[in-house]
Amino acid sequence: MKSRKKLLSLSATAVLSLSLAGQSFAATSTFTDLEQVAAKDKIISLQSQGLVSGVSSDLFQPDAALTASQGIQMIVKAVGLNLNAINFFKAPQATDYFAKAKNDAWYAQSLIIAANNDLKLDAELDPNQKWTKEMFTKELLIALDGHNIMHMMKLPPIAIKDKDDITLDALGAIQAAIYKGITSLDADGNFHPQADITRAQAAEMIYNSLKYIHPATGQTTTPDATGDVPRNGQSQPMIPADGQTGQVKADSNVYENTQYGFRFTLPDSWKGYTIVTDKWEGLSVADSQAEKVLESGAKINIRHPEWTSEQPRQDIPILVFTVDQWNELQQDKFHIGAAPIGPSELTRNDKYVFALPARYNFAYPEGYQEVEDILKSNPIQPIS
């Protein structure tokens, strides 16, 4: 794949419309060909959010084999990939990255975005090629990993009867997807990696991924011996940072963390917010240690009081680094996910740096604009 053309004068947002409207239609009516589809409700939910499109205004064609271009657009939309942080010498074209693409095709913008967000796509990719379950799963997990949403470390052994049919470099992604409830084996324990994936199967994986990212509130799990936390799409790892995990702050609009030393001021409408703690992990940049965790730290999410599992809202995520960790991150000694840009500093004290994750609001849930406005008001301050 050709390297991305960064920089100087021409902003990507000035040369591309990022609506990803290709092969899309206004979701004015529900697809009419889903009555016998098990994932019907999931597909309709994704349609209502503009995350999947039909082949026409009322047909989804759930049993049709997914093409590479359709799969890439699904992933780009669901993960919220864009070109906002990238500048170009000239307006990019799909053929700059994929020789078999067409620059005037409906999928062209999706391919450009995917190529510039580190999806591991071959330069010889044929947009009309049918994708297998293995191909789609691998690309989806790469995109999720790029947002530091998950990584494929420390997974317990998973018995896959047709494991020998899985390409070696896709095995980790498939195991992670199974383990985290994004996909599953059949009744006989087979994955069928080389079978064409249908549009319905791909959409269900997208839905399950988003459920993993935005789990139900009030449910916690305990990390097992592997250091990871099993998920079924309804739970979220809670790793206490300061003894305040899941604690509701009913009478205040100021969150004060005395363990790390910062104060965060919220609008009055956030009174009753909840603190949900997780962790970030810094991975090795060395090819020989590509999945080795070198550093880790607390991730503190401030959650709106109106957040529900049925209607998730945008959290305010804060990554906590020691000063030494932050300096090493700036020196590229480790990376957090595969995002082309790293976390951005919010404030710091003598011991810690507090940062905003890159592309934290990629899924554009309700309230994301409000969070952006809050962050513009310099709400976080260090305390002794």
Short mmCIF file of N, CA and C in Angstrom, two decimals, residues 113-270:
data_model
loop_
_atom_site.label_atom_id
_atom_site.label_comp_id
_atom_site.label_asym_id
_atom_site.label_seq_id
_atom_site.Cartn_x
_atom_site.Cartn_y
_atom_site.Cartn_z
N ILE A 113 -10.40 6.59 3.54
CA ILE A 113 -10.39 6.72 5.00
C ILE A 113 -9.75 5.50 5.64
N ALA A 114 -10.12 4.31 5.19
CA ALA A 114 -9.56 3.08 5.75
C ALA A 114 -8.04 3.03 5.56
N ALA A 115 -7.58 3.42 4.38
CA ALA A 115 -6.15 3.37 4.09
C ALA A 115 -5.36 4.32 4.99
N ASN A 116 -5.97 5.42 5.38
CA ASN A 116 -5.29 6.41 6.20
C ASN A 116 -5.54 6.24 7.69
N ASN A 117 -6.18 5.14 8.06
CA ASN A 117 -6.40 4.84 9.47
C ASN A 117 -5.85 3.47 9.84
N ASP A 118 -4.84 3.04 9.09
CA ASP A 118 -4.04 1.88 9.46
C ASP A 118 -4.78 0.56 9.44
N LEU A 119 -5.87 0.43 8.68
CA LEU A 119 -6.41 -0.89 8.45
C LEU A 119 -5.44 -1.62 7.53
N LYS A 120 -5.19 -2.87 7.82
CA LYS A 120 -4.16 -3.62 7.11
C LYS A 120 -4.71 -4.20 5.81
N LEU A 121 -4.97 -3.32 4.86
CA LEU A 121 -5.56 -3.72 3.59
C LEU A 121 -4.48 -3.79 2.52
N ASP A 122 -4.55 -4.84 1.71
CA ASP A 122 -3.56 -5.04 0.66
C ASP A 122 -3.78 -4.06 -0.48
N ALA A 123 -2.71 -3.58 -1.07
CA ALA A 123 -2.80 -2.64 -2.18
C ALA A 123 -3.49 -3.26 -3.39
N GLU A 124 -3.49 -4.59 -3.46
CA GLU A 124 -4.14 -5.29 -4.57
C GLU A 124 -5.59 -5.65 -4.25
N LEU A 125 -6.13 -5.09 -3.20
CA LEU A 125 -7.51 -5.38 -2.83
C LEU A 125 -8.47 -5.09 -3.97
N ASP A 126 -9.37 -6.03 -4.21
CA ASP A 126 -10.43 -5.86 -5.20
C ASP A 126 -11.70 -5.48 -4.45
N PRO A 127 -12.21 -4.27 -4.64
CA PRO A 127 -13.40 -3.84 -3.88
C PRO A 127 -14.61 -4.75 -4.07
N ASN A 128 -14.67 -5.46 -5.18
CA ASN A 128 -15.81 -6.33 -5.46
C ASN A 128 -15.60 -7.77 -5.01
N GLN A 129 -14.43 -8.04 -4.45
CA GLN A 129 -14.14 -9.39 -3.95
C GLN A 129 -15.06 -9.73 -2.78
N LYS A 130 -15.53 -10.97 -2.73
CA LYS A 130 -16.31 -11.42 -1.59
C LYS A 130 -15.38 -11.65 -0.42
N TRP A 131 -15.79 -11.16 0.75
CA TRP A 131 -14.98 -11.33 1.95
C TRP A 131 -15.41 -12.58 2.71
N THR A 132 -14.44 -13.27 3.25
CA THR A 132 -14.71 -14.42 4.10
C THR A 132 -14.95 -13.97 5.54
N LYS A 133 -15.41 -14.89 6.37
CA LYS A 133 -15.58 -14.57 7.80
C LYS A 133 -14.25 -14.17 8.40
N GLU A 134 -13.19 -14.85 7.98
CA GLU A 134 -11.86 -14.54 8.50
C GLU A 134 -11.43 -13.12 8.13
N MET A 135 -11.63 -12.75 6.88
CA MET A 135 -11.20 -11.43 6.42
C MET A 135 -11.93 -10.32 7.17
N PHE A 136 -13.25 -10.44 7.27
CA PHE A 136 -14.02 -9.38 7.93
C PHE A 136 -13.68 -9.28 9.41
N THR A 137 -13.57 -10.43 10.07
CA THR A 137 -13.26 -10.43 11.49
C THR A 137 -11.91 -9.79 11.76
N LYS A 138 -10.93 -10.14 10.95
CA LYS A 138 -9.59 -9.58 11.13
C LYS A 138 -9.60 -8.07 10.97
N GLU A 139 -10.23 -7.55 9.92
CA GLU A 139 -10.23 -6.11 9.69
C GLU A 139 -11.03 -5.36 10.75
N LEU A 140 -12.13 -5.94 11.20
CA LEU A 140 -12.92 -5.31 12.25
C LEU A 140 -12.13 -5.21 13.54
N LEU A 141 -11.43 -6.27 13.91
CA LEU A 141 -10.65 -6.26 15.15
C LEU A 141 -9.47 -5.31 15.05
N ILE A 142 -8.86 -5.19 13.87
CA ILE A 142 -7.77 -4.22 13.69
C ILE A 142 -8.29 -2.81 13.91
N ALA A 143 -9.48 -2.52 13.37
CA ALA A 143 -10.05 -1.19 13.54
C ALA A 143 -10.37 -0.91 15.01
N LEU A 144 -10.95 -1.88 15.70
CA LEU A 144 -11.26 -1.70 17.12
C LEU A 144 -10.00 -1.54 17.94
N ASP A 145 -8.99 -2.31 17.61
CA ASP A 145 -7.73 -2.22 18.34
C ASP A 145 -7.09 -0.84 18.14
N GLY A 146 -7.30 -0.27 16.97
CA GLY A 146 -6.76 1.06 16.69
C GLY A 146 -7.34 2.13 17.58
N HIS A 147 -8.49 1.85 18.20
CA HIS A 147 -9.10 2.80 19.13
C HIS A 147 -8.83 2.42 20.57
N ASN A 148 -7.91 1.50 20.75
CA ASN A 148 -7.58 1.02 22.11
C ASN A 148 -8.82 0.49 22.82
N ILE A 149 -9.79 0.01 22.04
CA ILE A 149 -11.00 -0.55 22.62
C ILE A 149 -10.73 -1.95 23.15
N MET A 150 -9.89 -2.66 22.46
CA MET A 150 -9.53 -3.99 22.89
C MET A 150 -8.18 -4.33 22.27
N HIS A 151 -7.56 -5.33 22.80
CA HIS A 151 -6.37 -5.87 22.17
C HIS A 151 -6.44 -7.38 22.30
N MET A 152 -5.54 -8.06 21.63
CA MET A 152 -5.64 -9.50 21.53
C MET A 152 -4.59 -10.20 22.38
N MET A 153 -4.39 -9.68 23.59
CA MET A 153 -3.42 -10.24 24.51
C MET A 153 -4.08 -11.11 25.56
N LYS A 154 -3.32 -12.05 26.09
CA LYS A 154 -3.68 -12.79 27.30
C LYS A 154 -5.02 -13.49 27.18
N LEU A 155 -5.33 -14.03 26.02
CA LEU A 155 -6.59 -14.73 25.85
C LEU A 155 -6.43 -16.18 26.29
N PRO A 156 -7.44 -16.74 26.96
CA PRO A 156 -7.36 -18.15 27.30
C PRO A 156 -7.50 -18.99 26.03
N PRO A 157 -7.06 -20.23 26.05
CA PRO A 157 -7.20 -21.09 24.86
C PRO A 157 -8.67 -21.25 24.49
N ILE A 158 -8.95 -21.14 23.22
CA ILE A 158 -10.31 -21.34 22.71
C ILE A 158 -10.26 -22.49 21.72
N ALA A 159 -11.06 -23.51 21.98
CA ALA A 159 -11.06 -24.71 21.12
C ALA A 159 -11.88 -24.41 19.87
N ILE A 160 -11.21 -24.30 18.75
CA ILE A 160 -11.86 -24.08 17.46
C ILE A 160 -11.57 -25.32 16.61
N LYS A 161 -12.59 -26.11 16.30
CA LYS A 161 -12.36 -27.38 15.63
C LYS A 161 -11.70 -27.22 14.27
N ASP A 162 -12.07 -26.17 13.55
CA ASP A 162 -11.48 -25.96 12.22
C ASP A 162 -10.38 -24.90 12.27
N LYS A 163 -9.64 -24.89 13.37
CA LYS A 163 -8.54 -23.94 13.55
C LYS A 163 -7.52 -24.02 12.43
N ASP A 164 -7.30 -25.23 11.90
CA ASP A 164 -6.30 -25.40 10.84
C ASP A 164 -6.68 -24.67 9.56
N ASP A 165 -7.95 -24.27 9.45
CA ASP A 165 -8.40 -23.54 8.26
C ASP A 165 -8.21 -22.03 8.40
N ILE A 166 -7.78 -21.60 9.59
CA ILE A 166 -7.60 -20.17 9.85
C ILE A 166 -6.18 -19.75 9.52
N THR A 167 -6.04 -18.69 8.76
CA THR A 167 -4.72 -18.14 8.46
C THR A 167 -4.07 -17.66 9.75
N LEU A 168 -2.78 -17.92 9.89
CA LEU A 168 -2.09 -17.65 11.15
C LEU A 168 -2.25 -16.21 11.62
N ASP A 169 -2.13 -15.24 10.69
CA ASP A 169 -2.18 -13.84 11.14
C ASP A 169 -3.60 -13.36 11.46
N ALA A 170 -4.59 -14.22 11.24
CA ALA A 170 -5.97 -13.86 11.59
C ALA A 170 -6.43 -14.58 12.84
N LEU A 171 -5.65 -15.53 13.33
CA LEU A 171 -6.09 -16.36 14.46
C LEU A 171 -6.34 -15.53 15.71
N GLY A 172 -5.43 -14.61 16.02
CA GLY A 172 -5.59 -13.80 17.23
C GLY A 172 -6.86 -12.98 17.18
N ALA A 173 -7.16 -12.38 16.03
CA ALA A 173 -8.37 -11.57 15.90
C ALA A 173 -9.62 -12.41 16.07
N ILE A 174 -9.63 -13.60 15.48
CA ILE A 174 -10.80 -14.47 15.58
C ILE A 174 -10.99 -14.94 17.02
N GLN A 175 -9.91 -15.32 17.69
CA GLN A 175 -10.03 -15.74 19.08
C GLN A 175 -10.55 -14.59 19.96
N ALA A 176 -10.03 -13.39 19.72
CA ALA A 176 -10.49 -12.24 20.50
C ALA A 176 -11.97 -11.96 20.25
N ALA A 177 -12.39 -12.04 18.99
CA ALA A 177 -13.79 -11.78 18.66
C ALA A 177 -14.72 -12.80 19.30
N ILE A 178 -14.29 -14.06 19.33
CA ILE A 178 -15.11 -15.09 19.97
C ILE A 178 -15.15 -14.85 21.48
N TYR A 179 -14.00 -14.61 22.05
CA TYR A 179 -13.87 -14.44 23.50
C TYR A 179 -14.69 -13.26 24.00
N LYS A 180 -14.77 -12.21 23.21
CA LYS A 180 -15.45 -10.99 23.63
C LYS A 180 -16.90 -10.92 23.15
N GLY A 181 -17.40 -12.03 22.59
CA GLY A 181 -18.81 -12.10 22.24
C GLY A 181 -19.19 -11.37 20.97
N ILE A 182 -18.21 -11.03 20.16
CA ILE A 182 -18.50 -10.33 18.90
C ILE A 182 -18.97 -11.31 17.84
N THR A 183 -18.45 -12.51 17.88
CA THR A 183 -18.89 -13.58 16.99
C THR A 183 -18.87 -14.86 17.80
N SER A 184 -19.23 -15.98 17.17
CA SER A 184 -19.31 -17.23 17.91
C SER A 184 -19.04 -18.41 16.99
N LEU A 185 -18.81 -19.54 17.59
CA LEU A 185 -18.65 -20.79 16.86
C LEU A 185 -20.03 -21.41 16.63
N ASP A 186 -20.11 -22.32 15.68
CA ASP A 186 -21.39 -23.00 15.48
C ASP A 186 -21.56 -24.10 16.53
N ALA A 187 -22.64 -24.84 16.46
CA ALA A 187 -22.96 -25.85 17.47
C ALA A 187 -21.91 -26.94 17.57
N ASP A 188 -21.16 -27.14 16.49
CA ASP A 188 -20.13 -28.17 16.48
C ASP A 188 -18.75 -27.63 16.83
N GLY A 189 -18.66 -26.34 17.15
CA GLY A 189 -17.39 -25.76 17.52
C GLY A 189 -16.54 -25.29 16.36
N ASN A 190 -17.15 -25.09 15.20
CA ASN A 190 -16.43 -24.61 14.01
C ASN A 190 -16.70 -23.14 13.76
N PHE A 191 -15.72 -22.48 13.15
CA PHE A 191 -15.86 -21.06 12.82
C PHE A 191 -16.14 -20.84 11.34
N HIS A 192 -15.74 -21.76 10.49
CA HIS A 192 -15.89 -21.64 9.04
C HIS A 192 -15.20 -20.38 8.51
N PRO A 193 -13.91 -20.24 8.77
CA PRO A 193 -13.21 -18.99 8.43
C PRO A 193 -13.17 -18.66 6.95
N GLN A 194 -13.17 -19.68 6.10
CA GLN A 194 -13.03 -19.42 4.67
C GLN A 194 -14.37 -19.34 3.95
N ALA A 195 -15.47 -19.45 4.69
CA ALA A 195 -16.79 -19.28 4.08
C ALA A 195 -17.06 -17.80 3.86
N ASP A 196 -17.80 -17.48 2.80
CA ASP A 196 -18.20 -16.09 2.58
C ASP A 196 -19.04 -15.63 3.77
N ILE A 197 -18.79 -14.42 4.25
CA ILE A 197 -19.62 -13.87 5.31
C ILE A 197 -20.79 -13.13 4.66
N THR A 198 -21.99 -13.33 5.20
CA THR A 198 -23.16 -12.66 4.64
C THR A 198 -23.27 -11.24 5.21
N ARG A 199 -24.06 -10.44 4.55
CA ARG A 199 -24.26 -9.07 5.02
C ARG A 199 -24.91 -9.05 6.40
N ALA A 200 -25.81 -10.01 6.66
CA ALA A 200 -26.44 -10.09 7.97
C ALA A 200 -25.44 -10.47 9.04
N GLN A 201 -24.58 -11.44 8.76
CA GLN A 201 -23.56 -11.85 9.73
C GLN A 201 -22.61 -10.70 10.05
N ALA A 202 -22.20 -9.97 9.04
CA ALA A 202 -21.29 -8.84 9.25
C ALA A 202 -21.97 -7.76 10.09
N ALA A 203 -23.24 -7.46 9.77
CA ALA A 203 -23.96 -6.44 10.54
C ALA A 203 -24.11 -6.85 11.99
N GLU A 204 -24.37 -8.13 12.23
CA GLU A 204 -24.51 -8.60 13.62
C GLU A 204 -23.19 -8.44 14.37
N MET A 205 -22.06 -8.68 13.71
CA MET A 205 -20.77 -8.48 14.36
C MET A 205 -20.53 -7.01 14.68
N ILE A 206 -20.95 -6.14 13.77
CA ILE A 206 -20.83 -4.70 14.04
C ILE A 206 -21.66 -4.34 15.27
N TYR A 207 -22.88 -4.83 15.33
CA TYR A 207 -23.77 -4.55 16.46
C TYR A 207 -23.15 -5.06 17.76
N ASN A 208 -22.65 -6.30 17.74
CA ASN A 208 -22.06 -6.88 18.95
C ASN A 208 -20.82 -6.11 19.39
N SER A 209 -20.07 -5.59 18.42
CA SER A 209 -18.90 -4.79 18.75
C SER A 209 -19.29 -3.52 19.48
N LEU A 210 -20.34 -2.87 19.00
CA LEU A 210 -20.80 -1.64 19.63
C LEU A 210 -21.38 -1.91 21.02
N LYS A 211 -22.01 -3.05 21.19
CA LYS A 211 -22.51 -3.43 22.50
C LYS A 211 -21.35 -3.70 23.46
N TYR A 212 -20.26 -4.21 22.91
CA TYR A 212 -19.07 -4.43 23.74
C TYR A 212 -18.49 -3.08 24.18
N ILE A 213 -18.48 -2.14 23.26
CA ILE A 213 -17.93 -0.82 23.56
C ILE A 213 -18.83 -0.07 24.55
N HIS A 214 -20.15 -0.21 24.40
CA HIS A 214 -21.12 0.50 25.24
C HIS A 214 -21.97 -0.52 25.99
N PRO A 215 -21.40 -1.17 27.01
CA PRO A 215 -22.13 -2.21 27.72
C PRO A 215 -23.21 -1.66 28.62
N ALA A 216 -24.01 -2.58 29.15
CA ALA A 216 -25.08 -2.16 30.06
C ALA A 216 -24.50 -1.63 31.35
N THR A 217 -25.20 -0.68 31.93
CA THR A 217 -24.74 -0.09 33.17
C THR A 217 -25.02 -1.00 34.36
N GLY A 218 -24.23 -0.84 35.41
CA GLY A 218 -24.51 -1.54 36.65
C GLY A 218 -24.05 -2.97 36.69
N GLN A 219 -23.33 -3.45 35.66
CA GLN A 219 -22.88 -4.81 35.64
C GLN A 219 -21.36 -4.82 35.59
N THR A 220 -20.77 -5.59 36.47
CA THR A 220 -19.32 -5.66 36.52
C THR A 220 -18.86 -7.09 36.43
N THR A 221 -17.61 -7.27 36.02
CA THR A 221 -17.01 -8.58 35.96
C THR A 221 -15.65 -8.51 36.59
N THR A 222 -15.13 -9.63 36.94
CA THR A 222 -13.83 -9.68 37.59
C THR A 222 -12.82 -10.27 36.63
N PRO A 223 -11.66 -9.63 36.42
CA PRO A 223 -10.65 -10.19 35.54
C PRO A 223 -10.27 -11.58 36.00
N ASP A 224 -10.11 -12.49 35.03
CA ASP A 224 -9.68 -13.84 35.38
C ASP A 224 -8.16 -13.90 35.42
N ALA A 225 -7.62 -15.10 35.49
CA ALA A 225 -6.18 -15.26 35.64
C ALA A 225 -5.41 -14.77 34.44
N THR A 226 -6.09 -14.60 33.32
CA THR A 226 -5.39 -14.14 32.13
C THR A 226 -5.15 -12.65 32.16
N GLY A 227 -5.85 -11.94 33.05
CA GLY A 227 -5.71 -10.49 33.10
C GLY A 227 -6.70 -9.78 32.22
N ASP A 228 -7.52 -10.56 31.47
CA ASP A 228 -8.52 -9.94 30.62
C ASP A 228 -9.88 -10.14 31.29
N VAL A 229 -10.90 -9.52 30.76
CA VAL A 229 -12.23 -9.61 31.34
C VAL A 229 -13.18 -10.16 30.30
N PRO A 230 -13.75 -11.35 30.52
CA PRO A 230 -14.72 -11.87 29.56
C PRO A 230 -15.90 -10.94 29.44
N ARG A 231 -16.43 -10.82 28.24
CA ARG A 231 -17.62 -10.01 28.06
C ARG A 231 -18.65 -10.79 27.27
N ASN A 232 -19.88 -10.50 27.51
CA ASN A 232 -20.96 -11.11 26.74
C ASN A 232 -21.78 -10.04 26.03
N GLY A 233 -21.21 -8.85 25.92
CA GLY A 233 -21.93 -7.75 25.30
C GLY A 233 -22.78 -6.99 26.30
N GLN A 234 -22.79 -7.43 27.57
CA GLN A 234 -23.63 -6.77 28.56
C GLN A 234 -22.85 -6.34 29.80
N SER A 235 -21.53 -6.49 29.79
CA SER A 235 -20.76 -6.18 30.98
C SER A 235 -19.56 -5.33 30.64
N GLN A 236 -18.98 -4.71 31.65
CA GLN A 236 -17.84 -3.83 31.43
C GLN A 236 -16.82 -4.04 32.53
N PRO A 237 -15.52 -4.13 32.17
CA PRO A 237 -14.53 -4.32 33.22
C PRO A 237 -14.45 -3.10 34.12
N MET A 238 -14.44 -3.32 35.39
CA MET A 238 -14.33 -2.24 36.37
C MET A 238 -13.05 -2.47 37.16
N ILE A 239 -12.04 -1.71 36.90
CA ILE A 239 -10.75 -1.87 37.56
C ILE A 239 -10.56 -0.67 38.47
N PRO A 240 -10.75 -0.83 39.77
CA PRO A 240 -10.75 0.33 40.66
C PRO A 240 -9.48 1.16 40.57
N ALA A 241 -9.63 2.45 40.39
CA ALA A 241 -8.49 3.36 40.36
C ALA A 241 -8.37 4.08 41.70
N ASP A 242 -9.49 4.34 42.33
CA ASP A 242 -9.44 5.10 43.58
C ASP A 242 -10.57 4.74 44.53
N GLY A 243 -11.10 3.55 44.36
CA GLY A 243 -12.18 3.13 45.23
C GLY A 243 -13.52 3.74 44.87
N GLN A 244 -13.61 4.39 43.72
CA GLN A 244 -14.85 5.09 43.37
C GLN A 244 -15.56 4.43 42.19
N THR A 245 -15.17 3.22 41.83
CA THR A 245 -15.76 2.56 40.68
C THR A 245 -17.27 2.42 40.83
N GLY A 246 -17.98 2.95 39.85
CA GLY A 246 -19.42 2.83 39.86
C GLY A 246 -20.12 3.71 40.88
N GLN A 247 -19.40 4.53 41.57
CA GLN A 247 -20.00 5.37 42.62
C GLN A 247 -20.71 6.57 42.00
N VAL A 248 -21.93 6.79 42.44
CA VAL A 248 -22.72 7.92 41.94
C VAL A 248 -22.44 9.16 42.78
N LYS A 249 -22.16 10.26 42.11
CA LYS A 249 -21.94 11.55 42.78
C LYS A 249 -23.22 12.37 42.65
N ALA A 250 -24.16 12.14 43.55
CA ALA A 250 -25.51 12.66 43.36
C ALA A 250 -25.64 14.15 43.66
N ASP A 251 -24.79 14.68 44.53
CA ASP A 251 -25.03 16.04 45.00
C ASP A 251 -23.97 17.03 44.55
N SER A 252 -23.21 16.68 43.55
CA SER A 252 -22.12 17.57 43.14
C SER A 252 -21.95 17.53 41.63
N ASN A 253 -21.48 18.63 41.09
CA ASN A 253 -21.11 18.64 39.68
C ASN A 253 -19.60 18.78 39.51
N VAL A 254 -18.87 18.48 40.59
CA VAL A 254 -17.41 18.51 40.55
C VAL A 254 -16.88 17.14 40.97
N TYR A 255 -16.11 16.52 40.09
CA TYR A 255 -15.47 15.25 40.42
C TYR A 255 -14.04 15.54 40.87
N GLU A 256 -13.69 15.12 42.08
CA GLU A 256 -12.35 15.35 42.59
C GLU A 256 -11.69 14.00 42.86
N ASN A 257 -10.58 13.77 42.21
CA ASN A 257 -9.84 12.53 42.38
C ASN A 257 -8.57 12.82 43.18
N THR A 258 -8.58 12.38 44.44
CA THR A 258 -7.45 12.69 45.30
C THR A 258 -6.28 11.72 45.12
N GLN A 259 -6.57 10.54 44.54
CA GLN A 259 -5.48 9.60 44.33
C GLN A 259 -4.49 10.12 43.32
N TYR A 260 -5.01 10.64 42.19
CA TYR A 260 -4.14 11.13 41.13
C TYR A 260 -3.96 12.64 41.16
N GLY A 261 -4.89 13.34 41.77
CA GLY A 261 -4.72 14.77 41.94
C GLY A 261 -5.27 15.62 40.81
N PHE A 262 -6.57 15.53 40.58
CA PHE A 262 -7.20 16.44 39.62
C PHE A 262 -8.66 16.65 40.01
N ARG A 263 -9.19 17.73 39.51
CA ARG A 263 -10.59 18.10 39.74
C ARG A 263 -11.22 18.37 38.39
N PHE A 264 -12.44 17.86 38.17
CA PHE A 264 -13.13 18.04 36.89
C PHE A 264 -14.49 18.66 37.18
N THR A 265 -14.73 19.84 36.61
CA THR A 265 -15.98 20.56 36.82
C THR A 265 -16.95 20.28 35.68
N LEU A 266 -18.16 19.89 36.03
CA LEU A 266 -19.19 19.51 35.06
C LEU A 266 -20.36 20.48 35.12
N PRO A 267 -21.16 20.52 34.07
CA PRO A 267 -22.38 21.33 34.11
C PRO A 267 -23.34 20.76 35.17
N ASP A 268 -24.29 21.58 35.61
CA ASP A 268 -25.26 21.13 36.61
C ASP A 268 -26.05 19.92 36.12
N SER A 269 -26.23 19.82 34.80
CA SER A 269 -27.01 18.71 34.24
C SER A 269 -26.32 17.36 34.44
N TRP A 270 -25.06 17.37 34.86
CA TRP A 270 -24.33 16.13 35.08
C TRP A 270 -24.36 15.71 36.55
#
